[in-house]
C-alpha cells in the first residue's frame, strides 16, 4: 500500500478475479452493497474511484446511497426508467417549470416512445397553487410527482415540503431535481423525497470541465433497481471524471456560499438600475416565491442564479440594451450555455427558450465565485455604458 492521501484513478475496464470461485463470489454479491463491495468486476458495473466520489455526495445529501452517471440526463433516465414497468403505470405528474431537457425527455421518450400518461402542473402568476395541486393529484393519483427546488429561468421555488406531504398522502413517489438549490440550501430526502437527482455538471463539479449526473436515495430496493438499470443502459461515469469530481466537490460548500452571495449582490444592483425593468431572484422581497424560498432555505441563501429583463419602450430597444450589455461585460462575463461555472456567465433567455420566454431583453446569469467587488464593478460599468 502506498501512503497517499488522495484516491487513485482506477482505469481498469475489468478487474482481476483470479479463479472461478472468486468470480462466482463477485457476481453473487454484485447488487448487495454498492458502496462497500469486496470485489470489483467491470467498470460499467462499478469502479472504486466512482464509489469514492459517490461517498462524498452521500455525505452532502445525507443519503444512504448515491449513484453517479455520465450526465444529469442519464441520471434522469435512470430515475424515470426504474419506475416504468411496461405500460402498466399510473399517470406521471411533472411541475411545468423544470429544465427544458427534462420536459423534452418526458415528451419525446416517456410519452411518444414509451406511451406513458404524462401530465403537467402549471403555476399561476409564477407561483404554484397547492390547493389546485391537491385537487389534480386527487383526480390523477399519479405514480410519480417530479419537481425542481428552484426553477429555470424564472427561479420559482415551490413550497416543496408541502408538495411532498400532499404527494405522499395520495401514494405518489417524489423525485426532486435539486441541481439549482443543492444540498447547501435544502436536503429533499430529509423532507421525504424518494429520489434526489443532480446535474453534477453544475455546482458539484463547479468548474465547467466535466459532465456528470447523480441520483441519491435511502430506499434499498430503489438503489438495487437503479444499479441494475445504470449497468444495462451503460450510464456509468468514467473513473477520470469521477476523480475530478471527487477533488472538486471538496470545495463545494465554500464555492456555493460565495455564488449565493454574489448572486444576491448582483440582484440588488440590477434591481436599482433604471435600465432594468425586472429582476427575478428568490432572495428579493418582490419575487413571486420569496416566502416559499425563505421557508425552504431559511437564512442560508437563495441560489446562484439571477434572471433580469432590460427596460425599453419597444422590443428593439430592449434587444439592443441586452446585446450592448452582453458585449460590454464579455471580457469577464462570457456567454456560455451552462451554469455553476467558477466565473459568472450568462445566457440570453429568448435565444434559448424561444416562444416560452419571448421577452427580448431577458438575460439569465449564473453567478460565479469570483471576487464580489470585481464582479459588481463589471456589471455597474456595463449598465452605465449602455444607453
Ligand atoms: N437538471 C437541470 C436543472 C439542468 O439545468 C440540467 C442541465 O442544464 C440537467 C438536469 C441535465 O444535466 P446534464 O446537462 O448534466 O445532462
PDB file of N, CA, C and O and ligand atoms in Angstrom, residues 70-76 98-102 146 148 150 152 177-180 197-202 210-213 337-339 364, ligand 1:
ATOM      1  N   UNK A  70     -22.989   9.503 -16.328  1.00  0.00           N
ATOM      2  CA  UNK A  70     -22.149  10.411 -17.126  1.00  0.00           C
ATOM      3  C   UNK A  70     -22.764  11.774 -17.411  1.00  0.00           C
ATOM      4  O   UNK A  70     -22.082  12.641 -17.947  1.00  0.00           O
ATOM      5  N   UNK A  71     -24.008  11.988 -17.079  1.00  0.00           N
ATOM      6  CA  UNK A  71     -24.605  13.319 -17.253  1.00  0.00           C
ATOM      7  C   UNK A  71     -25.846  13.411 -16.378  1.00  0.00           C
ATOM      8  O   UNK A  71     -26.347  12.381 -15.902  1.00  0.00           O
ATOM      9  N   UNK A  72     -26.338  14.635 -16.211  1.00  0.00           N
ATOM     10  CA  UNK A  72     -27.584  14.807 -15.469  1.00  0.00           C
ATOM     11  C   UNK A  72     -28.726  14.085 -16.167  1.00  0.00           C
ATOM     12  O   UNK A  72     -29.571  13.463 -15.517  1.00  0.00           O
ATOM     13  N   UNK A  73     -28.742  14.125 -17.504  1.00  0.00           N
ATOM     14  CA  UNK A  73     -29.839  13.482 -18.238  1.00  0.00           C
ATOM     15  C   UNK A  73     -29.812  11.965 -18.068  1.00  0.00           C
ATOM     16  O   UNK A  73     -30.869  11.328 -18.044  1.00  0.00           O
ATOM     17  N   UNK A  74     -28.609  11.378 -17.940  1.00  0.00           N
ATOM     18  CA  UNK A  74     -28.595   9.917 -17.750  1.00  0.00           C
ATOM     19  C   UNK A  74     -29.060   9.568 -16.333  1.00  0.00           C
ATOM     20  O   UNK A  74     -29.686   8.519 -16.133  1.00  0.00           O
ATOM     21  N   UNK A  75     -28.813  10.453 -15.362  1.00  0.00           N
ATOM     22  CA  UNK A  75     -29.355  10.214 -14.009  1.00  0.00           C
ATOM     23  C   UNK A  75     -30.884  10.273 -14.069  1.00  0.00           C
ATOM     24  O   UNK A  75     -31.583   9.466 -13.440  1.00  0.00           O
ATOM     25  N   UNK A  76     -31.402  11.228 -14.852  1.00  0.00           N
ATOM     26  CA  UNK A  76     -32.856  11.354 -15.011  1.00  0.00           C
ATOM     27  C   UNK A  76     -33.415  10.110 -15.709  1.00  0.00           C
ATOM     28  O   UNK A  76     -34.450   9.568 -15.319  1.00  0.00           O
ATOM     29  N   UNK A  98     -39.694  23.176 -15.193  1.00  0.00           N
ATOM     30  CA  UNK A  98     -38.500  22.365 -14.935  1.00  0.00           C
ATOM     31  C   UNK A  98     -37.562  22.505 -16.126  1.00  0.00           C
ATOM     32  O   UNK A  98     -37.929  23.093 -17.145  1.00  0.00           O
ATOM     33  N   UNK A  99     -36.370  21.954 -16.015  1.00  0.00           N
ATOM     34  CA  UNK A  99     -35.361  22.056 -17.074  1.00  0.00           C
ATOM     35  C   UNK A  99     -35.938  21.592 -18.426  1.00  0.00           C
ATOM     36  O   UNK A  99     -36.588  20.541 -18.506  1.00  0.00           O
ATOM     37  N   UNK A 100     -35.687  22.386 -19.479  1.00  0.00           N
ATOM     38  CA  UNK A 100     -36.231  22.097 -20.811  1.00  0.00           C
ATOM     39  C   UNK A 100     -35.847  20.716 -21.313  1.00  0.00           C
ATOM     40  O   UNK A 100     -36.646  20.051 -21.991  1.00  0.00           O
ATOM     41  N   UNK A 101     -34.650  20.248 -20.987  1.00  0.00           N
ATOM     42  CA  UNK A 101     -34.207  18.921 -21.417  1.00  0.00           C
ATOM     43  C   UNK A 101     -35.054  17.827 -20.779  1.00  0.00           C
ATOM     44  O   UNK A 101     -35.338  16.796 -21.404  1.00  0.00           O
ATOM     45  N   UNK A 102     -35.481  18.057 -19.545  1.00  0.00           N
ATOM     46  CA  UNK A 102     -36.325  17.072 -18.861  1.00  0.00           C
ATOM     47  C   UNK A 102     -37.724  17.067 -19.485  1.00  0.00           C
ATOM     48  O   UNK A 102     -38.329  16.001 -19.671  1.00  0.00           O
ATOM     49  N   UNK A 146     -42.818  14.955 -10.078  1.00  0.00           N
ATOM     50  CA  UNK A 146     -41.444  15.410 -10.358  1.00  0.00           C
ATOM     51  C   UNK A 146     -41.365  16.925 -10.221  1.00  0.00           C
ATOM     52  O   UNK A 146     -42.105  17.653 -10.874  1.00  0.00           O
ATOM     53  N   UNK A 148     -38.638  20.558  -9.322  1.00  0.00           N
ATOM     54  CA  UNK A 148     -37.303  21.132  -9.116  1.00  0.00           C
ATOM     55  C   UNK A 148     -37.402  22.117  -7.953  1.00  0.00           C
ATOM     56  O   UNK A 148     -38.401  22.831  -7.817  1.00  0.00           O
ATOM     57  N   UNK A 150     -35.619  24.845  -7.407  1.00  0.00           N
ATOM     58  CA  UNK A 150     -35.637  26.218  -7.939  1.00  0.00           C
ATOM     59  C   UNK A 150     -35.764  26.067  -9.448  1.00  0.00           C
ATOM     60  O   UNK A 150     -34.975  25.349 -10.067  1.00  0.00           O
ATOM     61  N   UNK A 152     -36.150  27.181 -13.628  1.00  0.00           N
ATOM     62  CA  UNK A 152     -35.224  27.784 -14.564  1.00  0.00           C
ATOM     63  C   UNK A 152     -36.009  28.269 -15.791  1.00  0.00           C
ATOM     64  O   UNK A 152     -36.676  27.451 -16.401  1.00  0.00           O
ATOM     65  N   UNK A 177     -35.342  17.242  -8.608  1.00  0.00           N
ATOM     66  CA  UNK A 177     -34.090  17.695  -9.221  1.00  0.00           C
ATOM     67  C   UNK A 177     -33.599  18.865  -8.372  1.00  0.00           C
ATOM     68  O   UNK A 177     -34.199  19.936  -8.359  1.00  0.00           O
ATOM     69  N   UNK A 178     -32.506  18.614  -7.655  1.00  0.00           N
ATOM     70  CA  UNK A 178     -32.008  19.596  -6.683  1.00  0.00           C
ATOM     71  C   UNK A 178     -30.764  20.339  -7.207  1.00  0.00           C
ATOM     72  O   UNK A 178     -29.990  20.893  -6.430  1.00  0.00           O
ATOM     73  N   UNK A 179     -30.614  20.347  -8.539  1.00  0.00           N
ATOM     74  CA  UNK A 179     -29.411  20.941  -9.150  1.00  0.00           C
ATOM     75  C   UNK A 179     -29.233  22.404  -8.753  1.00  0.00           C
ATOM     76  O   UNK A 179     -28.131  22.823  -8.411  1.00  0.00           O
ATOM     77  N   UNK A 180     -30.319  23.199  -8.810  1.00  0.00           N
ATOM     78  CA  UNK A 180     -30.195  24.643  -8.573  1.00  0.00           C
ATOM     79  C   UNK A 180     -30.085  24.986  -7.086  1.00  0.00           C
ATOM     80  O   UNK A 180     -29.410  25.937  -6.729  1.00  0.00           O
ATOM     81  N   UNK A 197     -32.065  13.978  -7.665  1.00  0.00           N
ATOM     82  CA  UNK A 197     -31.082  13.904  -8.743  1.00  0.00           C
ATOM     83  C   UNK A 197     -30.394  15.262  -8.909  1.00  0.00           C
ATOM     84  O   UNK A 197     -30.921  16.302  -8.481  1.00  0.00           O
ATOM     85  N   UNK A 198     -29.206  15.220  -9.505  1.00  0.00           N
ATOM     86  CA  UNK A 198     -28.448  16.434  -9.788  1.00  0.00           C
ATOM     87  C   UNK A 198     -27.817  16.321 -11.159  1.00  0.00           C
ATOM     88  O   UNK A 198     -27.345  15.241 -11.518  1.00  0.00           O
ATOM     89  N   UNK A 199     -27.743  17.446 -11.848  1.00  0.00           N
ATOM     90  CA  UNK A 199     -26.747  17.550 -12.899  1.00  0.00           C
ATOM     91  C   UNK A 199     -25.474  17.948 -12.154  1.00  0.00           C
ATOM     92  O   UNK A 199     -25.304  19.111 -11.778  1.00  0.00           O
ATOM     93  N   UNK A 200     -24.585  16.975 -11.924  1.00  0.00           N
ATOM     94  CA  UNK A 200     -23.334  17.257 -11.198  1.00  0.00           C
ATOM     95  C   UNK A 200     -22.358  18.039 -12.077  1.00  0.00           C
ATOM     96  O   UNK A 200     -21.319  18.490 -11.619  1.00  0.00           O
ATOM     97  N   UNK A 201     -22.726  18.184 -13.354  1.00  0.00           N
ATOM     98  CA  UNK A 201     -22.012  19.058 -14.295  1.00  0.00           C
ATOM     99  C   UNK A 201     -21.931  20.478 -13.735  1.00  0.00           C
ATOM    100  O   UNK A 201     -21.007  21.224 -14.055  1.00  0.00           O
ATOM    101  N   UNK A 202     -22.915  20.841 -12.906  1.00  0.00           N
ATOM    102  CA  UNK A 202     -23.082  22.230 -12.471  1.00  0.00           C
ATOM    103  C   UNK A 202     -22.348  22.478 -11.158  1.00  0.00           C
ATOM    104  O   UNK A 202     -21.131  22.491 -11.144  1.00  0.00           O
ATOM    105  N   UNK A 210     -16.478  19.127 -16.759  1.00  0.00           N
ATOM    106  CA  UNK A 210     -16.894  17.732 -16.938  1.00  0.00           C
ATOM    107  C   UNK A 210     -18.421  17.666 -16.944  1.00  0.00           C
ATOM    108  O   UNK A 210     -19.088  18.583 -16.472  1.00  0.00           O
ATOM    109  N   UNK A 211     -18.962  16.573 -17.495  1.00  0.00           N
ATOM    110  CA  UNK A 211     -20.404  16.355 -17.359  1.00  0.00           C
ATOM    111  C   UNK A 211     -20.612  15.120 -16.476  1.00  0.00           C
ATOM    112  O   UNK A 211     -19.877  14.131 -16.602  1.00  0.00           O
ATOM    113  N   UNK A 212     -21.571  15.231 -15.585  1.00  0.00           N
ATOM    114  CA  UNK A 212     -21.855  14.119 -14.667  1.00  0.00           C
ATOM    115  C   UNK A 212     -23.261  14.288 -14.101  1.00  0.00           C
ATOM    116  O   UNK A 212     -23.804  15.400 -14.092  1.00  0.00           O
ATOM    117  N   UNK A 213     -23.827  13.188 -13.661  1.00  0.00           N
ATOM    118  CA  UNK A 213     -25.135  13.233 -13.008  1.00  0.00           C
ATOM    119  C   UNK A 213     -25.100  12.307 -11.809  1.00  0.00           C
ATOM    120  O   UNK A 213     -24.220  11.445 -11.698  1.00  0.00           O
ATOM    121  N   UNK A 337     -23.531  28.497 -22.471  1.00  0.00           N
ATOM    122  CA  UNK A 337     -24.819  27.867 -22.134  1.00  0.00           C
ATOM    123  C   UNK A 337     -24.701  26.742 -21.112  1.00  0.00           C
ATOM    124  O   UNK A 337     -24.939  25.580 -21.413  1.00  0.00           O
ATOM    125  N   UNK A 338     -24.330  27.088 -19.902  1.00  0.00           N
ATOM    126  CA  UNK A 338     -24.375  26.147 -18.775  1.00  0.00           C
ATOM    127  C   UNK A 338     -24.555  26.993 -17.525  1.00  0.00           C
ATOM    128  O   UNK A 338     -24.922  28.187 -17.636  1.00  0.00           O
ATOM    129  N   UNK A 339     -24.298  26.453 -16.346  1.00  0.00           N
ATOM    130  CA  UNK A 339     -24.389  27.240 -15.116  1.00  0.00           C
ATOM    131  C   UNK A 339     -23.507  26.591 -14.065  1.00  0.00           C
ATOM    132  O   UNK A 339     -23.055  25.461 -14.232  1.00  0.00           O
ATOM    133  N   UNK A 364     -30.304  35.423 -18.383  1.00  0.00           N
ATOM    134  CA  UNK A 364     -30.146  34.588 -17.193  1.00  0.00           C
ATOM    135  C   UNK A 364     -28.664  34.534 -16.848  1.00  0.00           C
ATOM    136  O   UNK A 364     -27.837  34.196 -17.695  1.00  0.00           O
TER     137      UNK A 364
HETATM  138  N1  LIG B   1     -31.361  19.304 -14.464  1.00  0.00           N
HETATM  139  C1  LIG B   1     -31.190  20.622 -14.531  1.00  0.00           C
HETATM  140  C2  LIG B   1     -31.907  21.511 -13.560  1.00  0.00           C
HETATM  141  C3  LIG B   1     -30.359  21.188 -15.500  1.00  0.00           C
HETATM  142  O1  LIG B   1     -30.211  22.521 -15.566  1.00  0.00           O
HETATM  143  C4  LIG B   1     -29.699  20.314 -16.424  1.00  0.00           C
HETATM  144  C5  LIG B   1     -28.836  20.865 -17.479  1.00  0.00           C
HETATM  145  O2  LIG B   1     -28.728  22.046 -17.677  1.00  0.00           O
HETATM  146  C6  LIG B   1     -29.921  18.943 -16.320  1.00  0.00           C
HETATM  147  C7  LIG B   1     -30.736  18.461 -15.321  1.00  0.00           C
HETATM  148  C8  LIG B   1     -29.236  17.996 -17.260  1.00  0.00           C
HETATM  149  O3  LIG B   1     -27.901  17.843 -16.897  1.00  0.00           O
HETATM  150  P1  LIG B   1     -26.713  17.483 -17.903  1.00  0.00           P
HETATM  151  O4  LIG B   1     -26.565  18.609 -18.852  1.00  0.00           O
HETATM  152  O5  LIG B   1     -25.539  17.276 -16.996  1.00  0.00           O
HETATM  153  O6  LIG B   1     -27.123  16.230 -18.598  1.00  0.00           O
END
